[in-house]
XYZ file of C-alpha atoms in Angstrom:
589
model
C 126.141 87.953 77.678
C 126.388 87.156 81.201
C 127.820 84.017 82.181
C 126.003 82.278 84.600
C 128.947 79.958 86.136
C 130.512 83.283 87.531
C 130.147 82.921 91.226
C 128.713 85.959 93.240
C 131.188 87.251 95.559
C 130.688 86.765 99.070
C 128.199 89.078 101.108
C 130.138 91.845 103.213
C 131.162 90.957 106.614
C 130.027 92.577 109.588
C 132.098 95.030 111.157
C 131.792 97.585 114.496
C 132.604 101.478 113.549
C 132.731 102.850 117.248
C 134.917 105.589 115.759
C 132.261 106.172 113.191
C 129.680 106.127 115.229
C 130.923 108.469 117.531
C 131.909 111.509 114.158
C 128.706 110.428 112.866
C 126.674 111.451 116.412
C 128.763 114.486 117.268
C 127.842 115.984 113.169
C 124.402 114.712 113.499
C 124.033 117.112 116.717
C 125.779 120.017 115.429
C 123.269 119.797 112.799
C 120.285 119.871 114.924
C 122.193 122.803 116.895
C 122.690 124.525 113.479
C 119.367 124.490 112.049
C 117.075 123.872 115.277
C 119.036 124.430 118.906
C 115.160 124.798 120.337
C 114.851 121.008 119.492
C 117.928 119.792 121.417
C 116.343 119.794 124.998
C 113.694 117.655 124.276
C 115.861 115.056 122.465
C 118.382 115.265 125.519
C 115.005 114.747 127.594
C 114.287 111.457 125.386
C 117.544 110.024 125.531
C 118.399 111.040 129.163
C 118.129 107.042 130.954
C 114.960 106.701 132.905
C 116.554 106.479 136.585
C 118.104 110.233 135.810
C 114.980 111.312 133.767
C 112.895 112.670 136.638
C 115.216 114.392 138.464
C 116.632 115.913 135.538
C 113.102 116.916 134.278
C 112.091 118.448 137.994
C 115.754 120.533 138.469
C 114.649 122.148 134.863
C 111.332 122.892 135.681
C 112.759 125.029 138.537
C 115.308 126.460 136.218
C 113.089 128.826 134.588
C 110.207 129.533 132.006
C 111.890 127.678 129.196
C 113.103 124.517 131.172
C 109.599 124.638 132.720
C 107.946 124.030 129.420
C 110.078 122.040 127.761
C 109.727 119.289 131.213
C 105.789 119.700 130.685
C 106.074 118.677 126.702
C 107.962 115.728 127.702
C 105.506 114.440 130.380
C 102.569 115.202 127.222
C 101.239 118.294 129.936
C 100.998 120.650 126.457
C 97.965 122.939 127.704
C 100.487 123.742 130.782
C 103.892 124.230 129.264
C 101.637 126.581 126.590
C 100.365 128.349 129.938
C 104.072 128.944 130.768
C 105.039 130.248 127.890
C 102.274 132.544 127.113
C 103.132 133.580 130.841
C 107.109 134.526 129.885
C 105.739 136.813 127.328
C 104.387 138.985 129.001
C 106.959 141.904 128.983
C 109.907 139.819 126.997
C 112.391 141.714 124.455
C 111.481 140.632 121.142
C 114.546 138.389 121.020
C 113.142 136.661 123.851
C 109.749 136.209 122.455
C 111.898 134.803 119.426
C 113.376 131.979 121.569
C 110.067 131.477 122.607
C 108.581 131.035 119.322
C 111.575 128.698 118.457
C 110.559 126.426 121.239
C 107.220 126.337 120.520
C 107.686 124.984 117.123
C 110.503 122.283 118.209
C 107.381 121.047 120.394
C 105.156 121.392 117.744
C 102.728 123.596 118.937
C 102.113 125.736 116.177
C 98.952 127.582 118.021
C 100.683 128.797 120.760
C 103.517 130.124 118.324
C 101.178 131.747 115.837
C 100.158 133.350 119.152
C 103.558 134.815 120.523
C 104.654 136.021 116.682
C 101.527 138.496 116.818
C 103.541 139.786 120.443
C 106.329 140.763 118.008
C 106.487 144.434 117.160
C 106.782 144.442 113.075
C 110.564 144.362 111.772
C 113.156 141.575 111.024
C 112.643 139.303 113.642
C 109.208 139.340 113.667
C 109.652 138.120 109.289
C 112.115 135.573 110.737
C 109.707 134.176 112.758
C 106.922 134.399 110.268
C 109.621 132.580 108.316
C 110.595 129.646 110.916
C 107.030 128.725 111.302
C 106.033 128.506 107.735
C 108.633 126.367 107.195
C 108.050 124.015 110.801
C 104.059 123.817 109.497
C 105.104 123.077 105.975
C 103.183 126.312 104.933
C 106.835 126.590 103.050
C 109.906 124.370 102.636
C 113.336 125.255 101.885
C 114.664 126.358 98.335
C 115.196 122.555 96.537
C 118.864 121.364 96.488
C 120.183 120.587 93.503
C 122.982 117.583 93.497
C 126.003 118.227 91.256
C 126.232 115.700 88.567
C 129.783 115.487 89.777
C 128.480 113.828 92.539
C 126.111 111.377 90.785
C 123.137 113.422 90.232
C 119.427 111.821 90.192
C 117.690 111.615 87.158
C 114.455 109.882 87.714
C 114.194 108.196 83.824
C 114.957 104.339 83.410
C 117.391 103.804 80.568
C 120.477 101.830 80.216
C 123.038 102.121 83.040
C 125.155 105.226 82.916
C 128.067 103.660 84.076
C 128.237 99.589 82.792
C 130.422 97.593 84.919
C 131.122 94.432 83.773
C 132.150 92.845 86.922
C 128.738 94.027 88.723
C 126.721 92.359 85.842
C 128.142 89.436 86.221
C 126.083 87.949 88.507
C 125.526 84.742 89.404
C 122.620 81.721 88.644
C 119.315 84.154 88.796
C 115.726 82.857 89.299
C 116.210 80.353 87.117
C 118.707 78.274 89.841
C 117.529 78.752 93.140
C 115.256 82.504 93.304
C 116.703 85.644 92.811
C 118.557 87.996 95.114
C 116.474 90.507 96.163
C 117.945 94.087 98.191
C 115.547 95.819 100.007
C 116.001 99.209 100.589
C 113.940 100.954 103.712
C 114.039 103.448 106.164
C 114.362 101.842 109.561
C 114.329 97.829 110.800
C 114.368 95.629 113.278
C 115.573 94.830 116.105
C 115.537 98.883 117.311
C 112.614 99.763 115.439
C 109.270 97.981 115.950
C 106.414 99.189 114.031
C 103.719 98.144 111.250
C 106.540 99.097 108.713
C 109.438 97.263 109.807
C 107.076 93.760 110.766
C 106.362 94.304 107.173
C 109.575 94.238 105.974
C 110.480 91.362 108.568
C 107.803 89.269 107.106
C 108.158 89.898 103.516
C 112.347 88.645 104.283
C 111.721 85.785 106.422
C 108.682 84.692 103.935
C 111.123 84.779 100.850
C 114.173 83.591 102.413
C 111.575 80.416 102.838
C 110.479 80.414 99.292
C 113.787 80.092 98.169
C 114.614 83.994 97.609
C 118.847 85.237 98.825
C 117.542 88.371 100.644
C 119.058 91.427 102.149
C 117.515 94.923 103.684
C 119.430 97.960 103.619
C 118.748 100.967 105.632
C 118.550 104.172 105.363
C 121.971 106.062 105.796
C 123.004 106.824 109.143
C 120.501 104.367 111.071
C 119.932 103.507 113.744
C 122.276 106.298 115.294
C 119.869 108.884 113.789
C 117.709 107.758 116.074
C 119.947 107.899 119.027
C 120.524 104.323 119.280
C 124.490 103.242 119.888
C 124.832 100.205 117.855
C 127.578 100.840 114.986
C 127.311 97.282 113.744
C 126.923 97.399 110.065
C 125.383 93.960 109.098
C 123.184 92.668 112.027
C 121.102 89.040 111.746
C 117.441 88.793 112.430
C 116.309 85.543 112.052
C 118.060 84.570 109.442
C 117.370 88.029 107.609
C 120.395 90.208 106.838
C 120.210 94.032 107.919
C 122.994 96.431 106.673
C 123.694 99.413 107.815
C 125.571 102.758 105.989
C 127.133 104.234 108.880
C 129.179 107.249 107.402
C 131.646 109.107 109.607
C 129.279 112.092 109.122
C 125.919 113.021 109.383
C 124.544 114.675 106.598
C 123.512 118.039 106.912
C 121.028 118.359 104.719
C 118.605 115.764 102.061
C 120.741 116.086 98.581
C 124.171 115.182 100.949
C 122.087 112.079 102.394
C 121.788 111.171 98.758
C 124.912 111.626 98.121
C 126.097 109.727 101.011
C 123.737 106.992 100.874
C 124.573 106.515 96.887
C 128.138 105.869 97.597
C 127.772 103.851 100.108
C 124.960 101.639 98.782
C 126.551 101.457 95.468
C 129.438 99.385 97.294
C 126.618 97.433 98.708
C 125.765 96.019 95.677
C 128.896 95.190 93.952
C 129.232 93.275 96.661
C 125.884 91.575 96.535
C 125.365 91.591 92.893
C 121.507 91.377 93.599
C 118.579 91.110 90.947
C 116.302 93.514 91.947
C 116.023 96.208 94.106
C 113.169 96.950 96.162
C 112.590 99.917 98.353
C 109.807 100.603 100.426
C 108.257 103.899 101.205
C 109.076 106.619 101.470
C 110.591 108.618 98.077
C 114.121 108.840 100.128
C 114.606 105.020 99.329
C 112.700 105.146 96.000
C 115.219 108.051 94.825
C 118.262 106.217 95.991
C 117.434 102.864 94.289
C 116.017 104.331 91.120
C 119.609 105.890 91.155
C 121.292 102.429 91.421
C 119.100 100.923 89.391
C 119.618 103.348 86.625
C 123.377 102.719 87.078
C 123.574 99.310 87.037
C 120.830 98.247 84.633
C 118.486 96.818 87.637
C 114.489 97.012 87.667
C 113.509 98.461 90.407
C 110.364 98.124 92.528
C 108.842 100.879 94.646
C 106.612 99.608 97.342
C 104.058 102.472 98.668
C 103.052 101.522 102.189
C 101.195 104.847 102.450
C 100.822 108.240 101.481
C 103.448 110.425 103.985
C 101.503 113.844 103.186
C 98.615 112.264 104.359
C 99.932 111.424 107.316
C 101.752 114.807 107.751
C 98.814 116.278 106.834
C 96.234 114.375 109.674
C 98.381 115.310 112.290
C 97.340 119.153 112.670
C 93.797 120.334 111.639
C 94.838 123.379 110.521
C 97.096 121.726 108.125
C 95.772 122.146 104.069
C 96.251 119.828 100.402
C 97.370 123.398 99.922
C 100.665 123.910 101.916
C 103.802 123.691 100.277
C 104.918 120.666 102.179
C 102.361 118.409 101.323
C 102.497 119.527 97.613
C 106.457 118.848 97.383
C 106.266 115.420 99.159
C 103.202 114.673 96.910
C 105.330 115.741 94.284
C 108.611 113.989 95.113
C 106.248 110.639 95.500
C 104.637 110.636 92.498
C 107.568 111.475 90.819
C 109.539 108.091 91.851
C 106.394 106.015 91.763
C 105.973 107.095 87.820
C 110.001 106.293 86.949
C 109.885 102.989 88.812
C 109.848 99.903 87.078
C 106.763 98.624 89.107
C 104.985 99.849 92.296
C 103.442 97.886 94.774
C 100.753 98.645 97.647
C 98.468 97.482 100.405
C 95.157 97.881 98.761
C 92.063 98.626 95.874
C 91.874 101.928 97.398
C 95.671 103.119 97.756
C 95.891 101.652 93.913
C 92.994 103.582 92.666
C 95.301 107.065 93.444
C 98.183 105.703 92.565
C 96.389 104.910 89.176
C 94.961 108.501 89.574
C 98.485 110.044 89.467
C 99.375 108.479 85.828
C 101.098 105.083 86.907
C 99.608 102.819 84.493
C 97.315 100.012 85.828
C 99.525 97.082 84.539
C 102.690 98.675 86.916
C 100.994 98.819 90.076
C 100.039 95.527 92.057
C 98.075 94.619 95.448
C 100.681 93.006 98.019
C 97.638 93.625 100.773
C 99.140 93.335 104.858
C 99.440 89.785 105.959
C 100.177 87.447 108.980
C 102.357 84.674 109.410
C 101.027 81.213 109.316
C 101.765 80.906 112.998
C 99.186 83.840 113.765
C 96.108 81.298 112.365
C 97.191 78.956 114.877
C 94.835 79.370 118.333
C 95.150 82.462 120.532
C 97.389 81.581 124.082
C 95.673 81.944 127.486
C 94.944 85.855 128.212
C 94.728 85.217 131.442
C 97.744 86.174 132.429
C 97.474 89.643 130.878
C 94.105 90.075 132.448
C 95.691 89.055 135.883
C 98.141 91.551 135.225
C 95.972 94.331 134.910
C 93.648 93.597 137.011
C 91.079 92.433 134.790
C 88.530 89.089 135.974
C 88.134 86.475 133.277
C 84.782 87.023 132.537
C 85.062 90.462 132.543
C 84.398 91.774 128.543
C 87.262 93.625 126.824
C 87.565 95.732 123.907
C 90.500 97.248 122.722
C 93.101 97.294 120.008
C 97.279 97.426 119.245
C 98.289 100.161 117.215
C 99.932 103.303 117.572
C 98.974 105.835 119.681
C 98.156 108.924 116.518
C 95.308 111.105 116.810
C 93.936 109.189 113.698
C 93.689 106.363 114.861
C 90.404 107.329 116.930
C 91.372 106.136 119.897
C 89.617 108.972 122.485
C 86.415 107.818 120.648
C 86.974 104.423 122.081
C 87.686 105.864 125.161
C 83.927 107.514 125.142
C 82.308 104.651 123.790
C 83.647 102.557 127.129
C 82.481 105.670 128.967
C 79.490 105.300 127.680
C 79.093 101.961 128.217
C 80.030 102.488 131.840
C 77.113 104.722 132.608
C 74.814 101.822 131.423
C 76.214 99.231 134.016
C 77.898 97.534 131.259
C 81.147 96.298 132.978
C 83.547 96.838 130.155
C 87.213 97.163 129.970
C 89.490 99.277 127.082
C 92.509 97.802 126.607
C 94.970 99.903 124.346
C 98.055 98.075 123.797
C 100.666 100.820 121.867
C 102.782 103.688 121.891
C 103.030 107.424 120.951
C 102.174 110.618 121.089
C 99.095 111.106 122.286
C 98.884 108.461 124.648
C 99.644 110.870 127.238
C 96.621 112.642 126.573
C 94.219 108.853 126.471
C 95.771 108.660 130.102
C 94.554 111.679 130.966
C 91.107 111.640 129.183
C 90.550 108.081 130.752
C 90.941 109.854 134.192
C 88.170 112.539 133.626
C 85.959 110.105 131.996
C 86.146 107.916 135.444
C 87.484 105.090 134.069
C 90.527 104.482 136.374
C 90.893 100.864 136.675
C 88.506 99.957 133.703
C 90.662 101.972 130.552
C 94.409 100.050 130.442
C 97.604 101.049 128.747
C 100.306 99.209 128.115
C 102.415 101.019 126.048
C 104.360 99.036 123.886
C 104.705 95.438 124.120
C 107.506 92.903 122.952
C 106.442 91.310 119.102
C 106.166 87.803 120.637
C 103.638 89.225 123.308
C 101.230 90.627 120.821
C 99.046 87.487 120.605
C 98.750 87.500 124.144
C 97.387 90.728 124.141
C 95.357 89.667 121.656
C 93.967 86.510 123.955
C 92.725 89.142 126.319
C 90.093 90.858 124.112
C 87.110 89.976 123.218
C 86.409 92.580 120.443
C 88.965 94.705 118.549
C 88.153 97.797 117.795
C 89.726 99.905 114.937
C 88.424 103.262 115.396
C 90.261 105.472 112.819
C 89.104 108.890 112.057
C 87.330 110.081 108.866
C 90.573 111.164 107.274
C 92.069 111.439 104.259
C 94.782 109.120 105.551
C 92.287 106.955 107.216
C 90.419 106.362 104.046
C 93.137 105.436 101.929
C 95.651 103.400 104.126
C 94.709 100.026 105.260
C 96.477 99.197 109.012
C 98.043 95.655 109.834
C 96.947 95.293 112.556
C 93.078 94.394 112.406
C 94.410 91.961 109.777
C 96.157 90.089 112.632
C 93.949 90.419 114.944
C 91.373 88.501 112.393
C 93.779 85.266 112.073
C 93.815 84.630 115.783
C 89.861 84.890 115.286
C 88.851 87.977 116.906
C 85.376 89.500 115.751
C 86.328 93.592 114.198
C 84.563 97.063 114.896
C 85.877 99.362 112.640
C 84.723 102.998 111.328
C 83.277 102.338 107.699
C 85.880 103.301 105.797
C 87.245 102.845 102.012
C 90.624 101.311 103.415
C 88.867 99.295 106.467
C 86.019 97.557 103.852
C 88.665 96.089 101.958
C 89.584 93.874 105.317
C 85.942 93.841 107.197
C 83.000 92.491 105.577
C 80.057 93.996 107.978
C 78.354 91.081 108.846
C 79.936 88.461 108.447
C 83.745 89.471 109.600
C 82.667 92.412 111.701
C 80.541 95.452 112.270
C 81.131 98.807 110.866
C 79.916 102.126 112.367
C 80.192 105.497 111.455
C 83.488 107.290 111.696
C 83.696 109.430 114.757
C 80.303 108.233 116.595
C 81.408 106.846 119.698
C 77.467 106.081 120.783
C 76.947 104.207 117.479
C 80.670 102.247 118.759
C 79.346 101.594 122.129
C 76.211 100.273 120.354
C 78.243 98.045 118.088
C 80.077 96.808 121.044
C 77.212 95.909 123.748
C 75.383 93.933 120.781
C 78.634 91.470 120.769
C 79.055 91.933 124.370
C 75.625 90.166 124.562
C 76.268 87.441 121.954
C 78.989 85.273 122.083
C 77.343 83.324 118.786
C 78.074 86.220 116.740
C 81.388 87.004 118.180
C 82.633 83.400 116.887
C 81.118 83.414 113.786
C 82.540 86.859 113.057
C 85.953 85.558 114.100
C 85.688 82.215 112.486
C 85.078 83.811 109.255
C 87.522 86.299 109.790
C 90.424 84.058 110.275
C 89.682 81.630 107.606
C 89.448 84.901 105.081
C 92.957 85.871 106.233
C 94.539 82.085 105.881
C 92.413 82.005 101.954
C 94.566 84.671 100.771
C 96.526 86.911 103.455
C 99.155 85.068 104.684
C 103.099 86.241 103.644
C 103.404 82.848 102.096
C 101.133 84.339 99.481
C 102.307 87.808 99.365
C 105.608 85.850 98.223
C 104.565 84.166 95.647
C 103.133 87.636 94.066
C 106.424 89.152 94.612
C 108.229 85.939 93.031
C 106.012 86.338 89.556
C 106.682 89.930 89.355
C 110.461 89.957 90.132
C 110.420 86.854 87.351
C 108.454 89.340 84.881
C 110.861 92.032 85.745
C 113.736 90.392 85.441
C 113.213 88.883 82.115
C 112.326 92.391 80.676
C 115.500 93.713 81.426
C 117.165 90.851 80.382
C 115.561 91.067 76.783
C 115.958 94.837 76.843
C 119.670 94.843 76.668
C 119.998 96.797 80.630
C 121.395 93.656 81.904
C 124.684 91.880 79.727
């Protein structure tokens, strides 16, 4: 019986690993030499610091063929570096046309690679090659690792814990005196990481911390120095929220050691913490390592989907197929943890409906849809200042969005709808507020369209400075494509958008009806059809009326039921649930 005077132990203390960091970067780029040398060059090219970067990038381009390209992939000129190396070709050994494929797939460009592999004469390197791409397009993926029960191998079945530890289980008061304690287990955080994922996770923490909850978020072994950032703190404050960190002293070189690594590691964690539940958040990486600890120490364990990842791999390149091997072992691997864990949570009707679809019964799965904080529902600041800033007048009408710059997201329709608009005297602006990949390529479509001083990019902005943004639109626009992704997946960001009372343009969608109500929130247009957008958006141009209303109900919608406040209390009933189940089940003395 667990006795409920028994003090937890005191949270681990924060501590700097320079040493650590350093082993853990110098492994972590022998691996990526090992397995992919073509990739280094553009990671030295996105960690060189910006004063060095264009000289650096313009001695390489002189330096050769390969150099050449690799500087055009980093300034997003891919039609010229494929030029160049469809130029080197001509006449290269087949070794050289080898390296050539090799670099073509570290920039992801499997086209032009498909391309130089024909140039190879039949033999062993030419089946290499065959061999690399497969597995870079996910048309194959390496033989699965297995992880030697010596080294606590995952078994994804919930039973009683495999090894009971009677100082672990003795945990403190639980719900009952003051909320439980509550480990969250995800892939990357704040403050290094600003996305849709890790706000989520932000809000969810600071929202529960509120209501009462003892919170910590975990991440995923090795961050943030995978990502080439030097900070080896391992417990790092954010607003009140505690981050910790597994910072091994190596990298590991391959999935089952990450396991390994991050199983040890996390499994100090929480003896130290003693929480009540764990909760990990997409993707199956986290679900597999807390299903782990879970099974070990007798804790439920609650996998939150926040999409579908072989969607999203899988909307990236058109030539990409359900059928590829990738996309049916991530599928796979997904299902897999959703099925063993003890309850799974998403964003929406329409992401629960194939979760249900997989076999997760209905009564395991609940809606946690995106939310705002209550601040976002207060009024919008001036966007004056962010109009003055790029040149825009005040009476001047903007549509735009934040997001991320992915070819899914539609945003080169948006970019013709303005067009459009343009050659009907309509003076409006596009304002797209975001980074990524193809934002190089909106630049440079905005620039043939003509709309040089009337399409704006910001690239990414500071969290605090969203809402300004915001105050400078008058119409958001979510223009996601008619994807499989896109139909499933509903974004954030429209969702905040709504509580500062901006009217929504979005492509009718499964995901996107669940937030805009045509009519009366928004309008919604047909996926793809930039004339039907820059329809949608000269009738609100025209009518301020119906650009309140829309907004007005909009933002009262979000504050009825879309706020984190009540996202917490649906994660406070379910923990409660979960808890008491394994209490009366015998998994927790």
């Amino acid at each position: 019986m667990r006795d409920i005077r028994t003090p937890r132990p005191r949270p681990p203390r924060p501590r700097v690993l320079w040493p650590r960091a350093v082993t853990f970067a110098a492994t972590l780029a022998w691996h990526h030499l090992r397995a992919d040398p073509a990739r280094l060059p553009l990671l030295a090219a996105r960690l060189t610091p910006d004063p060095l970067r264009g000289p650096v990038l313009a001695m390489a381009a002189r330096s050769g063929a390969l150099p050449r390209a690799y500087a055009l992939w980093d300034q997003g000129r891919r039609a010229e570096a494929r030029e160049v190396l469809l130029a080197a070709a001509q006449g290269a050994t087949p070794r050289g046309l080898g390296r050539l494929v090799a670099a073509a797939l570290a920039a992801k460009d499997a086209d032009t690679a498909r391309e130089l592999i024909e140039r190879i004469p039949p033999g062993p390197r030419r089946s290499a090659a065959e061999y690399r791409a497969a597995l870079a397009t996910g048309r194959a993926v390496p033989a699965p690792l297995s992880v030697s029960p010596d080294h606590h191998g995952i078994t994804l079945t919930r039973g009683a814990p495999t090894r009971p530890n009677d100082t672990v289980n003795a945990r403190g008061p639980g719900p009952g005196a003051g909320g439980p304690r509550i480990l969250h287990l995800v892939t990357n955080a704040l403050p290094h990481t600003n996305a849709g994922y890790t706000q989520r996770t932000h809000r969810i923490a600071v929202a529960q911390i509120e209501a009462g909850m003892d919170v910590h978020v975990v991440t995923r072994a090795g961050y943030p120095l995978t990502k080439g950032v030097p900070d080896p703190r391992t417990l790092v404050d954010v607003d009140g929220v505690s981050y910790h960190r597994l910072l091994p002293w190596k990298a590991p070189a391959d999935p089952a050691a990450e396991l390994r690594v991050g199983l040890r590691m996390a499994s100090e964690l929480v003896e130290g913490l003693r929480p009540d539940v764990l909760h990990a958040a997409s993707n199956h990486h986290n679900a597999r390592l807390a299903l782990e600890l879970g099974r070990r120490y007798g804790l439920p364990v609650v996998y939150e989907v926040r999409g579908f990842l072989e969607e999203s791999w899988l909307s990236r390149d058109p030539s990409r197929s359900v059928d590829d091997a990738f996309y049916q072992a991530e599928r796979a691997a997904e299902t897999e943890c959703m099925l063993a864990a003890d309850l799974v949570v998403t964003l929406g009707e329409t992401m629960r409906a194939d979760i249900e679809a997989r076999g997760v019964p209905r009564e395991r799965v609940l809606v946690v849809p995106n939310a705002v904080d209550s601040s976002f529902l207060e009024p919008l600041p001036s966007g004056v200042e962010v109009r003055e800033g790029l040149g825009i007048g005040p009476e001047e009408f903007v549509v735009g969005t934040t997001t991320s710059c992915f070819g899914y997201e539609g945003l080169d329709v948006l970019l013709d709808a303005v067009a459009d608009l343009r050659q009907r005297d309509e003076p409006v602006h596009a304002l797209i507020v975001g980074d990524g990949p193809e934002l190089p390529a909106l630049r440079a479509q905005a620039e043939r369209l003509g709309l040089a001083g009337r399409a704006h990019f910001t690239g990414r902005v500071p969290a605090d400075r969203v809402r300004h943004h915001h105050a400078a639109l008058d119409v958001f626009v979510v223009p996601r494509r008619d994807e499989r992704v896109c139909r499933s997946v509903t974004p954030l960001k429209p969702v905040e958008a709504m509580a500062g009372g901006l009217p929504i343009v979005a492509s009718d969608l499964p995901a996107l009806r669940e937030i805009v109500e045509p009519g009366v929130t928004g309008e919604l247009i047909p996926a793809g059809e930039s004339a039907r957008l820059a329809d949608a958006i000269n009738k609100l141009a025209y009518s301020r009326k119906k650009r309140t209303s829309y907004g007005r109900a909009g933002q009262d919608r979000v504050g009825a039921d879309r706020t984190w406040a009540e996202a917490v209390y649906r994660y406070d009933q379910a923990y409660r649930v979960l808890i008491l189940k394994m209490s009366e089940s015998g998994q927790n003395p």
